[in-house]
Short mmCIF file of N, CA and C in Angstrom, two decimals:
data_model
loop_
_atom_site.label_atom_id
_atom_site.label_comp_id
_atom_site.label_asym_id
_atom_site.label_seq_id
_atom_site.Cartn_x
_atom_site.Cartn_y
_atom_site.Cartn_z
N UNK A 1 0.80 -1.21 0.00
CA UNK A 1 0.00 0.00 0.00
C UNK A 1 0.84 1.26 0.00
N UNK A 2 2.13 1.10 0.08
CA UNK A 2 3.02 2.26 0.06
C UNK A 2 2.88 3.02 -1.26
N UNK A 3 2.42 2.30 -2.30
CA UNK A 3 2.25 2.95 -3.60
C UNK A 3 0.93 3.72 -3.71
N UNK A 4 0.16 3.78 -2.62
CA UNK A 4 -1.10 4.52 -2.61
C UNK A 4 -1.07 5.57 -1.50
N UNK A 5 -0.30 6.66 -1.67
CA UNK A 5 -0.21 7.68 -0.61
C UNK A 5 -1.56 8.32 -0.28
N UNK A 6 -2.47 8.31 -1.27
CA UNK A 6 -3.80 8.89 -1.07
C UNK A 6 -4.64 8.09 -0.07
N UNK A 7 -4.16 6.91 0.30
CA UNK A 7 -4.89 6.06 1.24
C UNK A 7 -4.31 6.08 2.66
N UNK A 8 -3.16 6.70 2.84
CA UNK A 8 -2.51 6.66 4.15
C UNK A 8 -3.36 7.31 5.25
N UNK A 9 -3.95 8.46 4.94
CA UNK A 9 -4.75 9.17 5.94
C UNK A 9 -5.93 8.31 6.42
N UNK A 10 -6.65 7.73 5.48
CA UNK A 10 -7.82 6.93 5.84
C UNK A 10 -7.39 5.65 6.55
N UNK A 11 -6.28 5.06 6.15
CA UNK A 11 -5.77 3.87 6.84
C UNK A 11 -5.41 4.19 8.30
N UNK A 12 -4.78 5.35 8.51
CA UNK A 12 -4.44 5.76 9.88
C UNK A 12 -5.69 5.97 10.72
N UNK A 13 -6.71 6.58 10.11
CA UNK A 13 -7.99 6.77 10.83
C UNK A 13 -8.62 5.43 11.19
N UNK A 14 -8.59 4.48 10.24
CA UNK A 14 -9.16 3.15 10.50
C UNK A 14 -8.39 2.43 11.62
N UNK A 15 -7.08 2.68 11.71
CA UNK A 15 -6.28 2.06 12.78
C UNK A 15 -6.62 2.64 14.14
N UNK A 16 -6.90 3.95 14.19
CA UNK A 16 -7.00 4.65 15.47
C UNK A 16 -8.44 5.00 15.89
N UNK A 17 -9.27 5.42 14.92
CA UNK A 17 -10.53 6.09 15.27
C UNK A 17 -11.81 5.27 15.17
N UNK A 18 -11.73 4.00 14.76
CA UNK A 18 -12.97 3.20 14.67
C UNK A 18 -13.54 2.95 16.07
N UNK A 19 -14.87 2.91 16.20
CA UNK A 19 -15.47 2.64 17.51
C UNK A 19 -15.02 1.29 18.09
N UNK A 20 -14.93 1.24 19.41
CA UNK A 20 -14.42 0.04 20.10
C UNK A 20 -15.34 -1.17 19.95
N UNK A 21 -16.64 -0.94 19.66
CA UNK A 21 -17.56 -2.08 19.53
C UNK A 21 -17.60 -2.66 18.11
N UNK A 22 -16.67 -2.21 17.27
CA UNK A 22 -16.51 -2.84 15.96
C UNK A 22 -15.43 -3.90 16.10
N UNK A 23 -15.86 -5.15 16.15
CA UNK A 23 -14.92 -6.25 16.33
C UNK A 23 -14.54 -6.88 14.99
N UNK A 24 -15.44 -6.74 14.01
CA UNK A 24 -15.23 -7.33 12.69
C UNK A 24 -14.77 -6.28 11.68
N UNK A 25 -15.50 -5.15 11.62
CA UNK A 25 -15.19 -4.10 10.64
C UNK A 25 -14.04 -3.24 11.16
N UNK A 26 -12.86 -3.83 11.16
CA UNK A 26 -11.66 -3.18 11.68
C UNK A 26 -10.64 -2.99 10.55
N UNK A 27 -9.50 -2.41 10.89
CA UNK A 27 -8.41 -2.28 9.92
C UNK A 27 -7.99 -3.65 9.41
N UNK A 28 -8.09 -4.68 10.26
CA UNK A 28 -7.70 -6.04 9.85
C UNK A 28 -8.61 -6.55 8.73
N UNK A 29 -9.91 -6.25 8.84
CA UNK A 29 -10.85 -6.64 7.78
C UNK A 29 -10.49 -5.92 6.48
N UNK A 30 -10.26 -4.62 6.57
CA UNK A 30 -9.92 -3.84 5.37
C UNK A 30 -8.68 -4.39 4.69
N UNK A 31 -7.65 -4.71 5.48
CA UNK A 31 -6.40 -5.24 4.91
C UNK A 31 -6.59 -6.65 4.34
N UNK A 32 -7.45 -7.43 4.97
CA UNK A 32 -7.77 -8.77 4.47
C UNK A 32 -8.47 -8.66 3.11
N UNK A 33 -9.44 -7.75 3.01
CA UNK A 33 -10.16 -7.55 1.75
C UNK A 33 -9.19 -7.04 0.68
N UNK A 34 -8.27 -6.18 1.07
CA UNK A 34 -7.26 -5.65 0.15
C UNK A 34 -6.44 -6.80 -0.45
N UNK A 35 -5.93 -7.67 0.42
CA UNK A 35 -5.12 -8.81 -0.04
C UNK A 35 -5.94 -9.71 -0.98
N UNK A 36 -7.17 -9.99 -0.58
CA UNK A 36 -8.04 -10.86 -1.40
C UNK A 36 -8.35 -10.21 -2.74
N UNK A 37 -8.69 -8.92 -2.74
CA UNK A 37 -9.03 -8.22 -3.98
C UNK A 37 -7.84 -8.18 -4.93
N UNK A 38 -6.66 -7.93 -4.38
CA UNK A 38 -5.44 -7.88 -5.20
C UNK A 38 -5.18 -9.26 -5.83
N UNK A 39 -5.34 -10.30 -5.04
CA UNK A 39 -5.11 -11.66 -5.52
C UNK A 39 -6.13 -12.06 -6.58
N UNK A 40 -7.40 -11.79 -6.33
CA UNK A 40 -8.47 -12.13 -7.30
C UNK A 40 -8.25 -11.35 -8.59
N UNK A 41 -7.96 -10.04 -8.46
CA UNK A 41 -7.79 -9.18 -9.63
C UNK A 41 -6.65 -9.67 -10.52
N UNK A 42 -5.56 -10.10 -9.89
CA UNK A 42 -4.42 -10.60 -10.68
C UNK A 42 -4.81 -11.85 -11.45
N UNK A 43 -5.51 -12.75 -10.78
CA UNK A 43 -5.93 -13.99 -11.44
C UNK A 43 -6.98 -13.73 -12.52
N UNK A 44 -7.77 -12.67 -12.32
CA UNK A 44 -8.82 -12.32 -13.29
C UNK A 44 -8.27 -11.48 -14.45
N UNK A 45 -6.98 -11.11 -14.39
CA UNK A 45 -6.35 -10.37 -15.49
C UNK A 45 -6.73 -8.90 -15.58
N UNK A 46 -6.94 -8.27 -14.41
CA UNK A 46 -7.32 -6.85 -14.37
C UNK A 46 -6.12 -5.96 -14.71
N UNK A 47 -6.35 -4.91 -15.48
CA UNK A 47 -5.27 -3.99 -15.86
C UNK A 47 -4.77 -3.22 -14.64
N UNK A 48 -3.55 -2.68 -14.73
CA UNK A 48 -2.98 -1.98 -13.57
C UNK A 48 -3.77 -0.72 -13.22
N UNK A 49 -4.31 -0.03 -14.22
CA UNK A 49 -5.09 1.19 -13.92
C UNK A 49 -6.40 0.84 -13.21
N UNK A 50 -7.06 -0.24 -13.65
CA UNK A 50 -8.29 -0.68 -12.98
C UNK A 50 -7.99 -1.23 -11.58
N UNK A 51 -6.85 -1.92 -11.46
CA UNK A 51 -6.45 -2.47 -10.16
C UNK A 51 -6.29 -1.35 -9.13
N UNK A 52 -5.70 -0.24 -9.56
CA UNK A 52 -5.51 0.89 -8.65
C UNK A 52 -6.86 1.41 -8.14
N UNK A 53 -7.81 1.59 -9.05
CA UNK A 53 -9.15 2.08 -8.66
C UNK A 53 -9.81 1.09 -7.70
N UNK A 54 -9.68 -0.20 -7.99
CA UNK A 54 -10.25 -1.24 -7.14
C UNK A 54 -9.65 -1.19 -5.74
N UNK A 55 -8.33 -1.11 -5.65
CA UNK A 55 -7.67 -1.15 -4.34
C UNK A 55 -7.95 0.11 -3.52
N UNK A 56 -8.07 1.25 -4.19
CA UNK A 56 -8.44 2.49 -3.48
C UNK A 56 -9.86 2.32 -2.93
N UNK A 57 -10.75 1.75 -3.73
CA UNK A 57 -12.13 1.50 -3.28
C UNK A 57 -12.14 0.57 -2.07
N UNK A 58 -11.30 -0.45 -2.10
CA UNK A 58 -11.22 -1.39 -0.97
C UNK A 58 -10.82 -0.65 0.31
N UNK A 59 -9.82 0.19 0.22
CA UNK A 59 -9.34 0.92 1.41
C UNK A 59 -10.46 1.79 1.99
N UNK A 60 -11.28 2.37 1.12
CA UNK A 60 -12.35 3.27 1.57
C UNK A 60 -13.67 2.55 1.87
N UNK A 61 -13.81 1.27 1.50
CA UNK A 61 -15.15 0.67 1.46
C UNK A 61 -15.88 0.64 2.79
N UNK A 62 -15.16 0.58 3.90
CA UNK A 62 -15.81 0.61 5.22
C UNK A 62 -15.46 1.84 6.04
N UNK A 63 -14.92 2.86 5.38
CA UNK A 63 -14.51 4.08 6.10
C UNK A 63 -15.70 4.76 6.77
N UNK A 64 -16.89 4.59 6.22
CA UNK A 64 -18.09 5.19 6.80
C UNK A 64 -18.36 4.74 8.23
N UNK A 65 -17.83 3.58 8.60
CA UNK A 65 -17.97 3.09 9.98
C UNK A 65 -17.31 4.02 10.98
N UNK A 66 -16.43 4.90 10.51
CA UNK A 66 -15.82 5.88 11.40
C UNK A 66 -16.89 6.80 11.98
N UNK A 67 -18.01 6.97 11.24
CA UNK A 67 -19.06 7.88 11.68
C UNK A 67 -20.35 7.17 12.08
N UNK A 68 -20.72 6.12 11.35
CA UNK A 68 -21.97 5.41 11.67
C UNK A 68 -21.97 4.02 11.05
N UNK A 69 -22.85 3.19 11.58
CA UNK A 69 -22.95 1.81 11.13
C UNK A 69 -23.93 1.71 9.95
N UNK A 70 -25.12 2.23 10.13
CA UNK A 70 -26.17 2.13 9.10
C UNK A 70 -25.78 2.97 7.88
N UNK A 71 -25.97 2.40 6.70
CA UNK A 71 -25.67 3.11 5.44
C UNK A 71 -24.24 3.66 5.41
N UNK A 72 -23.32 2.93 5.97
CA UNK A 72 -21.93 3.40 6.01
C UNK A 72 -21.33 3.53 4.62
N UNK A 73 -21.85 2.76 3.65
CA UNK A 73 -21.30 2.81 2.30
C UNK A 73 -21.40 4.21 1.68
N UNK A 74 -22.56 4.85 1.89
CA UNK A 74 -22.75 6.21 1.36
C UNK A 74 -21.72 7.17 1.96
N UNK A 75 -21.50 7.02 3.26
CA UNK A 75 -20.50 7.87 3.93
C UNK A 75 -19.10 7.57 3.42
N UNK A 76 -18.81 6.29 3.19
CA UNK A 76 -17.51 5.89 2.64
C UNK A 76 -17.28 6.60 1.31
N UNK A 77 -18.31 6.64 0.47
CA UNK A 77 -18.22 7.32 -0.83
C UNK A 77 -17.98 8.81 -0.66
N UNK A 78 -18.71 9.42 0.26
CA UNK A 78 -18.56 10.87 0.49
C UNK A 78 -17.12 11.18 0.93
N UNK A 79 -16.58 10.33 1.80
CA UNK A 79 -15.20 10.53 2.26
C UNK A 79 -14.21 10.35 1.11
N UNK A 80 -14.45 9.34 0.28
CA UNK A 80 -13.57 9.10 -0.88
C UNK A 80 -13.62 10.29 -1.84
N UNK A 81 -14.85 10.77 -2.12
CA UNK A 81 -15.00 11.91 -3.04
C UNK A 81 -14.24 13.13 -2.53
N UNK A 82 -14.41 13.41 -1.26
CA UNK A 82 -13.79 14.59 -0.66
C UNK A 82 -12.26 14.48 -0.70
N UNK A 83 -11.75 13.33 -0.36
CA UNK A 83 -10.32 13.16 -0.20
C UNK A 83 -9.60 12.95 -1.53
N UNK A 84 -10.16 12.11 -2.40
CA UNK A 84 -9.46 11.74 -3.63
C UNK A 84 -9.36 12.88 -4.64
N UNK A 85 -10.30 13.83 -4.56
CA UNK A 85 -10.22 14.98 -5.46
C UNK A 85 -8.95 15.80 -5.19
N UNK A 86 -8.39 15.68 -4.00
CA UNK A 86 -7.13 16.38 -3.67
C UNK A 86 -5.93 15.69 -4.30
N UNK A 87 -6.11 14.45 -4.79
CA UNK A 87 -5.01 13.67 -5.35
C UNK A 87 -5.12 13.50 -6.86
N UNK A 88 -5.72 14.46 -7.53
CA UNK A 88 -5.80 14.48 -9.00
C UNK A 88 -6.58 13.32 -9.60
N UNK A 89 -7.50 12.73 -8.84
CA UNK A 89 -8.40 11.74 -9.42
C UNK A 89 -9.48 12.49 -10.19
N UNK A 90 -9.83 11.98 -11.36
CA UNK A 90 -10.87 12.64 -12.15
C UNK A 90 -12.24 12.29 -11.56
N UNK A 91 -13.25 13.06 -11.95
CA UNK A 91 -14.60 12.78 -11.48
C UNK A 91 -15.01 11.36 -11.92
N UNK A 92 -14.64 11.00 -13.15
CA UNK A 92 -14.98 9.69 -13.68
C UNK A 92 -14.35 8.57 -12.83
N UNK A 93 -13.08 8.73 -12.49
CA UNK A 93 -12.39 7.73 -11.66
C UNK A 93 -13.03 7.62 -10.28
N UNK A 94 -13.36 8.77 -9.71
CA UNK A 94 -14.00 8.77 -8.38
C UNK A 94 -15.39 8.13 -8.45
N UNK A 95 -16.11 8.37 -9.54
CA UNK A 95 -17.42 7.72 -9.74
C UNK A 95 -17.28 6.20 -9.79
N UNK A 96 -16.24 5.72 -10.48
CA UNK A 96 -15.98 4.27 -10.56
C UNK A 96 -15.66 3.73 -9.16
N UNK A 97 -14.81 4.43 -8.43
CA UNK A 97 -14.43 4.01 -7.06
C UNK A 97 -15.68 3.94 -6.17
N UNK A 98 -16.54 4.95 -6.27
CA UNK A 98 -17.76 4.96 -5.44
C UNK A 98 -18.73 3.85 -5.85
N UNK A 99 -18.82 3.56 -7.12
CA UNK A 99 -19.68 2.45 -7.57
C UNK A 99 -19.15 1.12 -7.02
N UNK A 100 -17.83 0.98 -6.99
CA UNK A 100 -17.22 -0.24 -6.45
C UNK A 100 -17.55 -0.35 -4.95
N UNK A 101 -17.41 0.75 -4.23
CA UNK A 101 -17.74 0.77 -2.79
C UNK A 101 -19.21 0.38 -2.58
N UNK A 102 -20.11 1.00 -3.35
CA UNK A 102 -21.55 0.76 -3.17
C UNK A 102 -21.94 -0.68 -3.50
N UNK A 103 -21.14 -1.35 -4.31
CA UNK A 103 -21.43 -2.76 -4.66
C UNK A 103 -21.34 -3.67 -3.44
N UNK A 104 -20.63 -3.22 -2.39
CA UNK A 104 -20.48 -4.07 -1.19
C UNK A 104 -21.72 -4.03 -0.29
N UNK A 105 -22.65 -3.14 -0.60
CA UNK A 105 -23.88 -3.04 0.21
C UNK A 105 -24.66 -4.34 0.08
N UNK A 106 -25.16 -4.81 1.22
CA UNK A 106 -25.90 -6.08 1.25
C UNK A 106 -27.37 -5.82 0.97
N UNK A 107 -28.05 -6.56 0.09
CA UNK A 107 -27.52 -7.66 -0.70
C UNK A 107 -26.64 -7.15 -1.85
N UNK A 108 -25.56 -7.86 -2.11
CA UNK A 108 -24.62 -7.45 -3.14
C UNK A 108 -25.24 -7.59 -4.53
N UNK A 109 -25.11 -6.50 -5.32
CA UNK A 109 -25.60 -6.55 -6.71
C UNK A 109 -24.60 -5.87 -7.63
N UNK A 110 -23.42 -6.48 -7.80
CA UNK A 110 -22.39 -5.86 -8.64
C UNK A 110 -22.80 -5.78 -10.11
N UNK A 111 -22.38 -4.69 -10.77
CA UNK A 111 -22.73 -4.50 -12.18
C UNK A 111 -21.51 -4.61 -13.10
N UNK A 112 -20.30 -4.50 -12.53
CA UNK A 112 -19.09 -4.56 -13.35
C UNK A 112 -18.14 -5.63 -12.78
N UNK A 113 -17.11 -5.93 -13.54
CA UNK A 113 -16.12 -6.93 -13.12
C UNK A 113 -15.42 -6.47 -11.83
N UNK A 114 -15.06 -5.18 -11.76
CA UNK A 114 -14.38 -4.67 -10.56
C UNK A 114 -15.30 -4.75 -9.34
N UNK A 115 -16.58 -4.49 -9.55
CA UNK A 115 -17.56 -4.59 -8.46
C UNK A 115 -17.71 -6.05 -8.02
N UNK A 116 -17.66 -6.97 -8.95
CA UNK A 116 -17.73 -8.40 -8.60
C UNK A 116 -16.52 -8.79 -7.75
N UNK A 117 -15.35 -8.26 -8.12
CA UNK A 117 -14.13 -8.60 -7.38
C UNK A 117 -14.20 -8.11 -5.94
N UNK A 118 -14.63 -6.86 -5.72
CA UNK A 118 -14.69 -6.37 -4.33
C UNK A 118 -15.72 -7.16 -3.53
N UNK A 119 -16.82 -7.53 -4.15
CA UNK A 119 -17.85 -8.32 -3.45
C UNK A 119 -17.27 -9.66 -3.01
N UNK A 120 -16.54 -10.32 -3.91
CA UNK A 120 -15.95 -11.62 -3.58
C UNK A 120 -14.84 -11.48 -2.54
N UNK A 121 -14.09 -10.39 -2.61
CA UNK A 121 -13.01 -10.17 -1.64
C UNK A 121 -13.60 -9.85 -0.26
N UNK A 122 -14.68 -9.07 -0.24
CA UNK A 122 -15.30 -8.64 1.03
C UNK A 122 -15.85 -9.84 1.80
N UNK A 123 -16.36 -10.84 1.07
CA UNK A 123 -16.95 -12.02 1.72
C UNK A 123 -16.14 -13.28 1.45
N UNK A 124 -14.87 -13.09 1.16
CA UNK A 124 -13.96 -14.19 0.86
C UNK A 124 -13.91 -15.21 1.99
N UNK A 125 -13.95 -14.73 3.24
CA UNK A 125 -13.81 -15.62 4.41
C UNK A 125 -14.90 -16.69 4.48
N UNK A 126 -16.05 -16.47 3.83
CA UNK A 126 -17.13 -17.47 3.87
C UNK A 126 -16.65 -18.80 3.30
N UNK A 127 -15.67 -18.73 2.41
CA UNK A 127 -15.15 -19.94 1.78
C UNK A 127 -13.70 -20.21 2.15
N UNK A 128 -13.38 -20.00 3.42
CA UNK A 128 -12.00 -20.24 3.88
C UNK A 128 -12.00 -21.07 5.16
N UNK A 129 -10.81 -21.57 5.50
CA UNK A 129 -10.64 -22.37 6.72
C UNK A 129 -10.87 -21.57 8.00
N UNK A 130 -10.65 -20.23 7.92
CA UNK A 130 -10.81 -19.40 9.13
C UNK A 130 -12.22 -18.82 9.25
N UNK A 131 -13.18 -19.42 8.54
CA UNK A 131 -14.56 -18.94 8.54
C UNK A 131 -15.14 -18.80 9.95
N UNK A 132 -14.98 -19.82 10.78
CA UNK A 132 -15.60 -19.77 12.11
C UNK A 132 -14.89 -18.79 13.04
N UNK A 133 -13.57 -18.69 12.94
CA UNK A 133 -12.86 -17.75 13.81
C UNK A 133 -13.14 -16.30 13.41
N UNK A 134 -13.23 -16.02 12.11
CA UNK A 134 -13.57 -14.66 11.67
C UNK A 134 -15.03 -14.36 12.00
N UNK A 135 -15.88 -15.35 11.82
CA UNK A 135 -17.30 -15.18 12.15
C UNK A 135 -17.52 -14.80 13.60
N UNK A 136 -16.63 -15.23 14.47
CA UNK A 136 -16.73 -14.90 15.90
C UNK A 136 -16.65 -13.39 16.13
N UNK A 137 -15.81 -12.72 15.35
CA UNK A 137 -15.71 -11.25 15.45
C UNK A 137 -17.01 -10.59 15.02
N UNK A 138 -17.59 -11.11 13.95
CA UNK A 138 -18.86 -10.55 13.45
C UNK A 138 -19.99 -10.83 14.46
N UNK A 139 -19.98 -12.00 15.05
CA UNK A 139 -20.96 -12.36 16.09
C UNK A 139 -20.89 -11.34 17.23
N UNK A 140 -19.69 -11.06 17.72
CA UNK A 140 -19.52 -10.11 18.84
C UNK A 140 -19.95 -8.70 18.45
N UNK A 141 -19.67 -8.33 17.21
CA UNK A 141 -20.07 -6.99 16.73
C UNK A 141 -21.59 -6.87 16.63
N UNK A 142 -22.23 -7.89 16.06
CA UNK A 142 -23.69 -7.85 15.92
C UNK A 142 -24.39 -7.89 17.27
N UNK A 143 -23.78 -8.60 18.21
CA UNK A 143 -24.28 -8.63 19.59
C UNK A 143 -24.18 -7.24 20.22
N UNK A 144 -23.03 -6.60 20.02
CA UNK A 144 -22.79 -5.26 20.59
C UNK A 144 -23.77 -4.23 20.03
N UNK A 145 -24.15 -4.38 18.75
CA UNK A 145 -25.08 -3.44 18.13
C UNK A 145 -26.55 -3.81 18.36
N UNK A 146 -26.78 -4.98 19.00
CA UNK A 146 -28.15 -5.40 19.29
C UNK A 146 -28.88 -5.99 18.08
N UNK A 147 -28.14 -6.39 17.05
CA UNK A 147 -28.76 -7.00 15.87
C UNK A 147 -29.18 -8.44 16.15
N UNK A 148 -28.50 -9.08 17.08
CA UNK A 148 -28.83 -10.45 17.50
C UNK A 148 -28.76 -10.50 19.02
N UNK A 149 -29.38 -11.52 19.61
CA UNK A 149 -29.41 -11.63 21.07
C UNK A 149 -28.61 -12.80 21.62
N UNK A 150 -28.36 -13.80 20.78
CA UNK A 150 -27.64 -14.99 21.28
C UNK A 150 -27.04 -15.78 20.11
N UNK A 151 -26.27 -16.79 20.46
CA UNK A 151 -25.55 -17.58 19.45
C UNK A 151 -26.50 -18.37 18.54
N UNK A 152 -27.59 -18.85 19.11
CA UNK A 152 -28.57 -19.61 18.32
C UNK A 152 -29.13 -18.73 17.20
N UNK A 153 -29.48 -17.51 17.56
CA UNK A 153 -29.99 -16.55 16.58
C UNK A 153 -28.91 -16.23 15.54
N UNK A 154 -27.68 -16.05 16.00
CA UNK A 154 -26.55 -15.77 15.12
C UNK A 154 -26.35 -16.90 14.11
N UNK A 155 -26.38 -18.14 14.56
CA UNK A 155 -26.18 -19.28 13.66
C UNK A 155 -27.24 -19.30 12.57
N UNK A 156 -28.48 -18.97 12.93
CA UNK A 156 -29.56 -18.95 11.94
C UNK A 156 -29.38 -17.81 10.95
N UNK A 157 -28.97 -16.65 11.44
CA UNK A 157 -28.72 -15.49 10.57
C UNK A 157 -27.60 -15.85 9.59
N UNK A 158 -26.55 -16.46 10.11
CA UNK A 158 -25.40 -16.83 9.29
C UNK A 158 -25.78 -17.86 8.24
N UNK A 159 -26.56 -18.85 8.64
CA UNK A 159 -27.01 -19.90 7.72
C UNK A 159 -27.83 -19.30 6.59
N UNK A 160 -28.80 -18.47 6.95
CA UNK A 160 -29.67 -17.83 5.97
C UNK A 160 -28.83 -17.01 4.99
N UNK A 161 -27.88 -16.26 5.53
CA UNK A 161 -27.03 -15.41 4.71
C UNK A 161 -26.18 -16.24 3.74
N UNK A 162 -25.58 -17.30 4.25
CA UNK A 162 -24.71 -18.13 3.40
C UNK A 162 -25.49 -18.85 2.30
N UNK A 163 -26.73 -19.22 2.60
CA UNK A 163 -27.55 -19.90 1.59
C UNK A 163 -27.94 -18.95 0.45
N UNK A 164 -28.01 -17.65 0.77
CA UNK A 164 -28.38 -16.67 -0.27
C UNK A 164 -27.16 -16.11 -1.01
N UNK A 165 -25.98 -16.28 -0.42
CA UNK A 165 -24.76 -15.71 -0.99
C UNK A 165 -24.24 -16.51 -2.18
N UNK A 166 -23.72 -15.78 -3.17
CA UNK A 166 -23.03 -16.41 -4.31
C UNK A 166 -21.75 -15.67 -4.59
N UNK A 167 -20.70 -16.39 -4.95
CA UNK A 167 -19.50 -15.74 -5.46
C UNK A 167 -19.75 -15.39 -6.92
N UNK A 168 -19.09 -14.33 -7.40
CA UNK A 168 -19.32 -13.84 -8.75
C UNK A 168 -18.19 -14.17 -9.72
N UNK A 169 -16.94 -14.09 -9.26
CA UNK A 169 -15.81 -14.29 -10.18
C UNK A 169 -15.44 -15.76 -10.29
N UNK A 170 -14.89 -16.12 -11.45
CA UNK A 170 -14.43 -17.50 -11.67
C UNK A 170 -13.36 -17.85 -10.63
N UNK A 171 -12.53 -16.88 -10.27
CA UNK A 171 -11.45 -17.11 -9.30
C UNK A 171 -11.99 -17.48 -7.93
N UNK A 172 -12.96 -16.71 -7.44
CA UNK A 172 -13.53 -17.00 -6.11
C UNK A 172 -14.30 -18.32 -6.13
N UNK A 173 -14.99 -18.58 -7.20
CA UNK A 173 -15.73 -19.86 -7.32
C UNK A 173 -14.73 -21.02 -7.26
N UNK A 174 -13.62 -20.88 -7.99
CA UNK A 174 -12.59 -21.92 -8.04
C UNK A 174 -11.93 -22.14 -6.67
N UNK A 175 -11.60 -21.05 -5.99
CA UNK A 175 -10.82 -21.16 -4.75
C UNK A 175 -11.66 -21.26 -3.47
N UNK A 176 -12.90 -20.75 -3.50
CA UNK A 176 -13.65 -20.63 -2.25
C UNK A 176 -14.95 -21.43 -2.17
N UNK A 177 -15.52 -21.77 -3.32
CA UNK A 177 -16.86 -22.38 -3.29
C UNK A 177 -16.92 -23.70 -2.53
N UNK A 178 -15.97 -24.62 -2.79
CA UNK A 178 -16.08 -25.93 -2.14
C UNK A 178 -15.88 -25.80 -0.63
N UNK A 179 -14.97 -24.91 -0.19
CA UNK A 179 -14.79 -24.70 1.25
C UNK A 179 -16.02 -24.03 1.86
N UNK A 180 -16.64 -23.15 1.11
CA UNK A 180 -17.87 -22.51 1.59
C UNK A 180 -18.95 -23.56 1.80
N UNK A 181 -19.06 -24.50 0.87
CA UNK A 181 -20.05 -25.58 1.00
C UNK A 181 -19.80 -26.41 2.26
N UNK A 182 -18.51 -26.68 2.55
CA UNK A 182 -18.16 -27.42 3.78
C UNK A 182 -18.53 -26.62 5.02
N UNK A 183 -18.22 -25.32 4.99
CA UNK A 183 -18.55 -24.45 6.13
C UNK A 183 -20.06 -24.42 6.37
N UNK A 184 -20.80 -24.40 5.28
CA UNK A 184 -22.26 -24.39 5.35
C UNK A 184 -22.77 -25.67 6.00
N UNK A 185 -22.20 -26.81 5.61
CA UNK A 185 -22.60 -28.10 6.20
C UNK A 185 -22.28 -28.15 7.69
N UNK A 186 -21.08 -27.64 8.04
CA UNK A 186 -20.70 -27.61 9.46
C UNK A 186 -21.66 -26.75 10.27
N UNK A 187 -22.05 -25.63 9.68
CA UNK A 187 -22.99 -24.71 10.33
C UNK A 187 -24.35 -25.38 10.51
N UNK A 188 -24.81 -26.10 9.49
CA UNK A 188 -26.08 -26.82 9.59
C UNK A 188 -26.03 -27.87 10.69
N UNK A 189 -24.92 -28.56 10.82
CA UNK A 189 -24.74 -29.57 11.90
C UNK A 189 -24.78 -28.90 13.27
N UNK A 190 -24.15 -27.73 13.35
CA UNK A 190 -24.12 -26.98 14.61
C UNK A 190 -25.53 -26.58 15.03
N UNK A 191 -26.32 -26.13 14.06
CA UNK A 191 -27.70 -25.71 14.35
C UNK A 191 -28.55 -26.91 14.81
N UNK A 192 -28.35 -28.05 14.16
CA UNK A 192 -29.08 -29.27 14.56
C UNK A 192 -28.77 -29.65 16.01
N UNK A 193 -27.53 -29.44 16.42
CA UNK A 193 -27.10 -29.75 17.80
C UNK A 193 -27.87 -28.91 18.81
N UNK A 194 -28.14 -27.63 18.42
CA UNK A 194 -28.85 -26.71 19.33
C UNK A 194 -30.34 -27.02 19.42
N UNK A 195 -30.87 -27.74 18.42
CA UNK A 195 -32.34 -27.95 18.38
C UNK A 195 -32.78 -29.06 19.31
#
């Protein structure tokens, strides 16, 4: 990220200023999505100019959490617009970055290849070995915000979400789909245990 000086300020804010009850949407999540997006983009054959726009969008995609939880994507875009115009980004480039950010809004409905990549990178963990350990951070965050009341409710929310989720890129399907299916089966077994 040293090659993106326009992102240093927002990265520093994400390190220092995010609310304490954000256990999942932290700087670690942003950096994880960055690594995943970069890896997917390379495998998908994205040009270097498009890759730059994608990675800047990744850095900003959850910046709105600095101010609020609900509709944070809109705030993330406003922050990107305000800041990136100081770094000689054109209006067109900033519009692309904001569209990429907005694609992460749930339910995900990406319209371009770059939007598909950020969506797959943002939810990459659903199809990884660390699914349950990362999910624990999201469980604690949703508990802190009052979105769920207990683990049983969380497991059902997670199951419902995973059943509706789809990866978009050939790369994510190739690398994450079969592990996601295993995670889904494990989750279903866990729910049966509670019943």
